[in-house]
Coordinates of C-alpha atoms in Angstrom, one line a residue:
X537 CA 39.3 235.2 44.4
X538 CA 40.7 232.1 46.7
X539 CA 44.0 232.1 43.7
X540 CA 44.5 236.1 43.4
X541 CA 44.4 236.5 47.7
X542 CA 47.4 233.6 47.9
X543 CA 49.9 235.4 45.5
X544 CA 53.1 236.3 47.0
X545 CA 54.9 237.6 43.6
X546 CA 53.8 240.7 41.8
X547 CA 53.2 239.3 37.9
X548 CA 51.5 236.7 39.5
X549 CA 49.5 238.6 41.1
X550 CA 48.6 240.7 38.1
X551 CA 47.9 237.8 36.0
X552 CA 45.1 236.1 38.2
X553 CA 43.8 239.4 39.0
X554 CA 43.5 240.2 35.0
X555 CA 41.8 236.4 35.0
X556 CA 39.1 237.6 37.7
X557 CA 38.4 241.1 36.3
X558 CA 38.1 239.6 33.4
X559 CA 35.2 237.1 34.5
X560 CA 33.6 239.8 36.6
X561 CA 33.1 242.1 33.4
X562 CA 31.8 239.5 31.4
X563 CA 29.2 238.8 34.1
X564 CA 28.9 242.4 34.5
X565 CA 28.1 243.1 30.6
X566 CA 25.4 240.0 30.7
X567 CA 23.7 241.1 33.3
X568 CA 23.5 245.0 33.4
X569 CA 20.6 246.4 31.9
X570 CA 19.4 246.5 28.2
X571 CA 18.0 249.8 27.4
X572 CA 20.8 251.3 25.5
X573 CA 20.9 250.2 21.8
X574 CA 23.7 250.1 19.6
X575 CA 24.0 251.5 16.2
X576 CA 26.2 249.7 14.0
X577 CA 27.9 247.7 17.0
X578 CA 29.4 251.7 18.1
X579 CA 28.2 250.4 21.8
X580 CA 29.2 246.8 21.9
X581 CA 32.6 247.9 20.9
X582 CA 32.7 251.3 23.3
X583 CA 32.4 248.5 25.8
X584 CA 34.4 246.0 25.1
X585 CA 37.2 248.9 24.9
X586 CA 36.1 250.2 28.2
X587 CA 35.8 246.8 29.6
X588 CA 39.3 245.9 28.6
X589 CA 40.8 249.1 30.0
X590 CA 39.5 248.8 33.5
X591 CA 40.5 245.2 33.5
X592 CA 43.8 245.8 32.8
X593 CA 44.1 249.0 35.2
X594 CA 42.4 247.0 38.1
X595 CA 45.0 244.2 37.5
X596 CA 47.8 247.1 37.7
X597 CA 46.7 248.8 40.8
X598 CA 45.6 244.9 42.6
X599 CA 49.5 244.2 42.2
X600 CA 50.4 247.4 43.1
X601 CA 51.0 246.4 47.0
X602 CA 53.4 243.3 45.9
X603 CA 55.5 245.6 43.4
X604 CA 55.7 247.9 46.5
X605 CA 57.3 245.3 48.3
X606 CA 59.1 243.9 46.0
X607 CA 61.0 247.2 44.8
X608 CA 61.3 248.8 48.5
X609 CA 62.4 245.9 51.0
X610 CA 60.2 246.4 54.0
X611 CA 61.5 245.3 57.1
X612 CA 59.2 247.0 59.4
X613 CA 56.4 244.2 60.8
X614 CA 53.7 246.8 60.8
X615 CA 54.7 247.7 57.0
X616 CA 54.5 245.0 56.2
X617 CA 51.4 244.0 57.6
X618 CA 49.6 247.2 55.9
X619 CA 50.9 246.2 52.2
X620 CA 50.1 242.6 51.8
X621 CA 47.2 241.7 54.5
X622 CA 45.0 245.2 55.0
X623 CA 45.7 247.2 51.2
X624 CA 44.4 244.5 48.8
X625 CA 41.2 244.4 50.1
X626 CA 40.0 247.8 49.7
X627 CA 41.7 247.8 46.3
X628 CA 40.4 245.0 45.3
X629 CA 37.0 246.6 46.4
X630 CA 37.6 249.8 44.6
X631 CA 38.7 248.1 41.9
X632 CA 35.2 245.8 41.4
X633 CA 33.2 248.7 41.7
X634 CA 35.6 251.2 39.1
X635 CA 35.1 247.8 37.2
X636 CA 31.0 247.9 36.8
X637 CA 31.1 252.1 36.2
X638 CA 32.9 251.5 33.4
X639 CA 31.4 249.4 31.5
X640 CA 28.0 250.3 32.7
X641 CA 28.8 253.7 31.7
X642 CA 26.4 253.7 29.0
X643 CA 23.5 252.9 31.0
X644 CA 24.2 256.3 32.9
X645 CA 25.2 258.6 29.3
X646 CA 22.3 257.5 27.6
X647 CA 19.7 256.5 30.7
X648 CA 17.6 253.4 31.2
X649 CA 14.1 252.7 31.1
X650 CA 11.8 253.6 34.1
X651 CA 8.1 252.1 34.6
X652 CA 5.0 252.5 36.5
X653 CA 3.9 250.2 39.0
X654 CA 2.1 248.2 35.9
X655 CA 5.2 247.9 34.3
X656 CA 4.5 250.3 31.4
X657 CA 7.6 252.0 30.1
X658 CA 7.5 255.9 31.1
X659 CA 10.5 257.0 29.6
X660 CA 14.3 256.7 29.9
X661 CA 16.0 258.2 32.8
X662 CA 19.7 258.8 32.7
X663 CA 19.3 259.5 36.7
X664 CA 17.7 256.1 37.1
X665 CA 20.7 254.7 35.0
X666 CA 23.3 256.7 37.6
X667 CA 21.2 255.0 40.2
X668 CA 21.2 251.7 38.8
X669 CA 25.1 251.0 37.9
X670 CA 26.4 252.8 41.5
X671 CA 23.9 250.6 43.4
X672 CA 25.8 247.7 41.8
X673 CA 29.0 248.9 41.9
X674 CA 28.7 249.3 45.6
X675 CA 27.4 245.9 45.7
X676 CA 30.2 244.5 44.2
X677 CA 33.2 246.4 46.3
X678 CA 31.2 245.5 49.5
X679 CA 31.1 241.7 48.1
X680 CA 35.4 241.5 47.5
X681 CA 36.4 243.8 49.6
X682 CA 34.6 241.9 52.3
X683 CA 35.9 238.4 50.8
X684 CA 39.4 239.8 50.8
X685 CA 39.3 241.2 54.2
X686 CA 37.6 239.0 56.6
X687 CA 39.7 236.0 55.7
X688 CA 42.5 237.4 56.4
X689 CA 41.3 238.9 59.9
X690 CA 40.0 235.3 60.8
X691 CA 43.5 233.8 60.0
X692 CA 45.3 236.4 62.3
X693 CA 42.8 235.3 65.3
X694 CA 43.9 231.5 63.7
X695 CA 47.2 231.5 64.1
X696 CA 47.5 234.0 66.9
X697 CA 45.7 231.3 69.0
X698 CA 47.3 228.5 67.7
X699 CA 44.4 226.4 66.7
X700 CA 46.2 225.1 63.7
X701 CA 49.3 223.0 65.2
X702 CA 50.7 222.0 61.6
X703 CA 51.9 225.1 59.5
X704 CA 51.0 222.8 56.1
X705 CA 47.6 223.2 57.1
X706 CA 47.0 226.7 57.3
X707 CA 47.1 226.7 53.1
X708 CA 43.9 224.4 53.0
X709 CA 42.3 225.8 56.1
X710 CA 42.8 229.7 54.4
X711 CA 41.2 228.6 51.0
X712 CA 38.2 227.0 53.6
X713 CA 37.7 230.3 54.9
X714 CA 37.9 232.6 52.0
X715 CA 35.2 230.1 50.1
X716 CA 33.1 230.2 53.4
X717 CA 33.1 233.9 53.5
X718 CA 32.8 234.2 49.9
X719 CA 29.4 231.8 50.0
X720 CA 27.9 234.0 52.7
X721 CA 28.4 237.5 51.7
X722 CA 27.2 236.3 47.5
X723 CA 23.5 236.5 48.9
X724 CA 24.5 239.8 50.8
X725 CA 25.4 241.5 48.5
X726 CA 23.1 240.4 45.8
X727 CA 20.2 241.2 48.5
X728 CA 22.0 245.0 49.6
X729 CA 19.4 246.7 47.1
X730 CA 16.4 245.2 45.2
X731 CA 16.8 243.8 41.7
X732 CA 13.6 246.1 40.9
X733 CA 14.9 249.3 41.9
X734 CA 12.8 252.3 43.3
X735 CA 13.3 256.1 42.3
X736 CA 11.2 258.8 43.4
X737 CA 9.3 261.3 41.1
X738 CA 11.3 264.3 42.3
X739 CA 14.9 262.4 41.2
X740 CA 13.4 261.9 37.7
X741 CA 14.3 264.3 34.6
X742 CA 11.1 266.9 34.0
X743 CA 10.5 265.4 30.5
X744 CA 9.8 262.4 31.9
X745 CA 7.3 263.3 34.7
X746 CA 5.5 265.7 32.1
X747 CA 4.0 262.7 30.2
X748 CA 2.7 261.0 34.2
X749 CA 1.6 261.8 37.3
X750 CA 2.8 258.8 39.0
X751 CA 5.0 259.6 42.0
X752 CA 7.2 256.5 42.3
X753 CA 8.6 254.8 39.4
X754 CA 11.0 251.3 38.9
X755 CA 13.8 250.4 37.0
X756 CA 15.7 247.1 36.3
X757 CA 19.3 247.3 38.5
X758 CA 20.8 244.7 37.0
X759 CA 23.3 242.4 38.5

């Protein structure tokens, strides 16, 4: 995060933002949930394919703003102020979340397993599975986006009052901020919706509720 947000040169740019995407997939593929199987690896490899193509678009459309200015010299102040301090943020939030849809995506095509309140498996829920991978994916583009944005609205305020004298120090005092904002919103976003998710009888598929007459159910998110 602190590396990709310092960039100033489009390939750059696209190379540290492959790096992150790549580490957030990863993550992402651990820690999702396990109730779709494979057969003959079909699913690992849908994945990995998947996994690899959002990484690679994310990177595109993160270095997008610096290939913008880099191809169309932008004199205007407020121009410039849009492309490289306000746009990466939300992309880079979009981006995290198109990230975890992706290669989630199975979880929602062939459902997840939902549960009673004594933890006995009910059935398998492609509407809990929907649930489950856009909770996270919200999660996630609230987490970066945040990270990407506040920093840079705190160092505005920074140097707008002039509480760093030395220009050499705004580097280190930048990377102390993103880190600090970064550490705070990791519990905030983990914390936005329960790990043990929550969904109603009346959002479940009629096969399911058929075999129970328990009116709330539970699913594991996933991270």
């Amino acid at each position: 995060v602190i590396v990709s947000s310092v960039q100033r040169h489009a390939r750059h740019s696209f190379f540290w933002q492959f790096v992150f995407h790549t580490y957030t997939t990863a993550f992402t593929l651990v820690n999702g949930n396990g109730t779709p199987k494979a057969e003959e690896y079909s699913l690992q490899q849908k994945q990995l394919l998947l996994g690899l193509g959002a990484i690679s678009y994310s990177a595109c459309v993160g270095a997008l703003p610096l290939v913008f200015m880099t191809r169309y010299t932008l004199k205007n102040s407020l121009m410039q102020l849009v492309v490289r301090k306000l746009l990466p943020a939300p992309l880079l939030g979009l981006t995290s979340a198109f990230t975890v849809a992706m290669v989630r995506s199975p979880e929602f095509d062939n459902g997840i397993e939902v549960m009673d309140r004594n933890g006995k498996v009910i059935g398998v829920s492609k509407k809990a599975g929907e649930k489950a991978v856009m909770e996270t994916a919200l999660s996630r583009a609230v987490l970066f986006g945040t990270t990407f944005f506040l920093p840079e609205v705190l160092m505005y305020c920074v140097q707008r009052a002039r509480f760093v004298k030395n220009p050499r120090a705004l580097g280190p005092v930048r990377m102390f901020v993103i880190m600090s904002v970064l550490a705070g919103m990791l519990p905030v976003s983990f914390s936005m919706f329960p790990q043990c998710g929550e969904i109603k009888r009346a959002d479940l598929e009629p096969e399911i509720l058929s075999s129970t007459e328990e009116t709330e159910f539970f699913y594991n998110r996933g991270i």
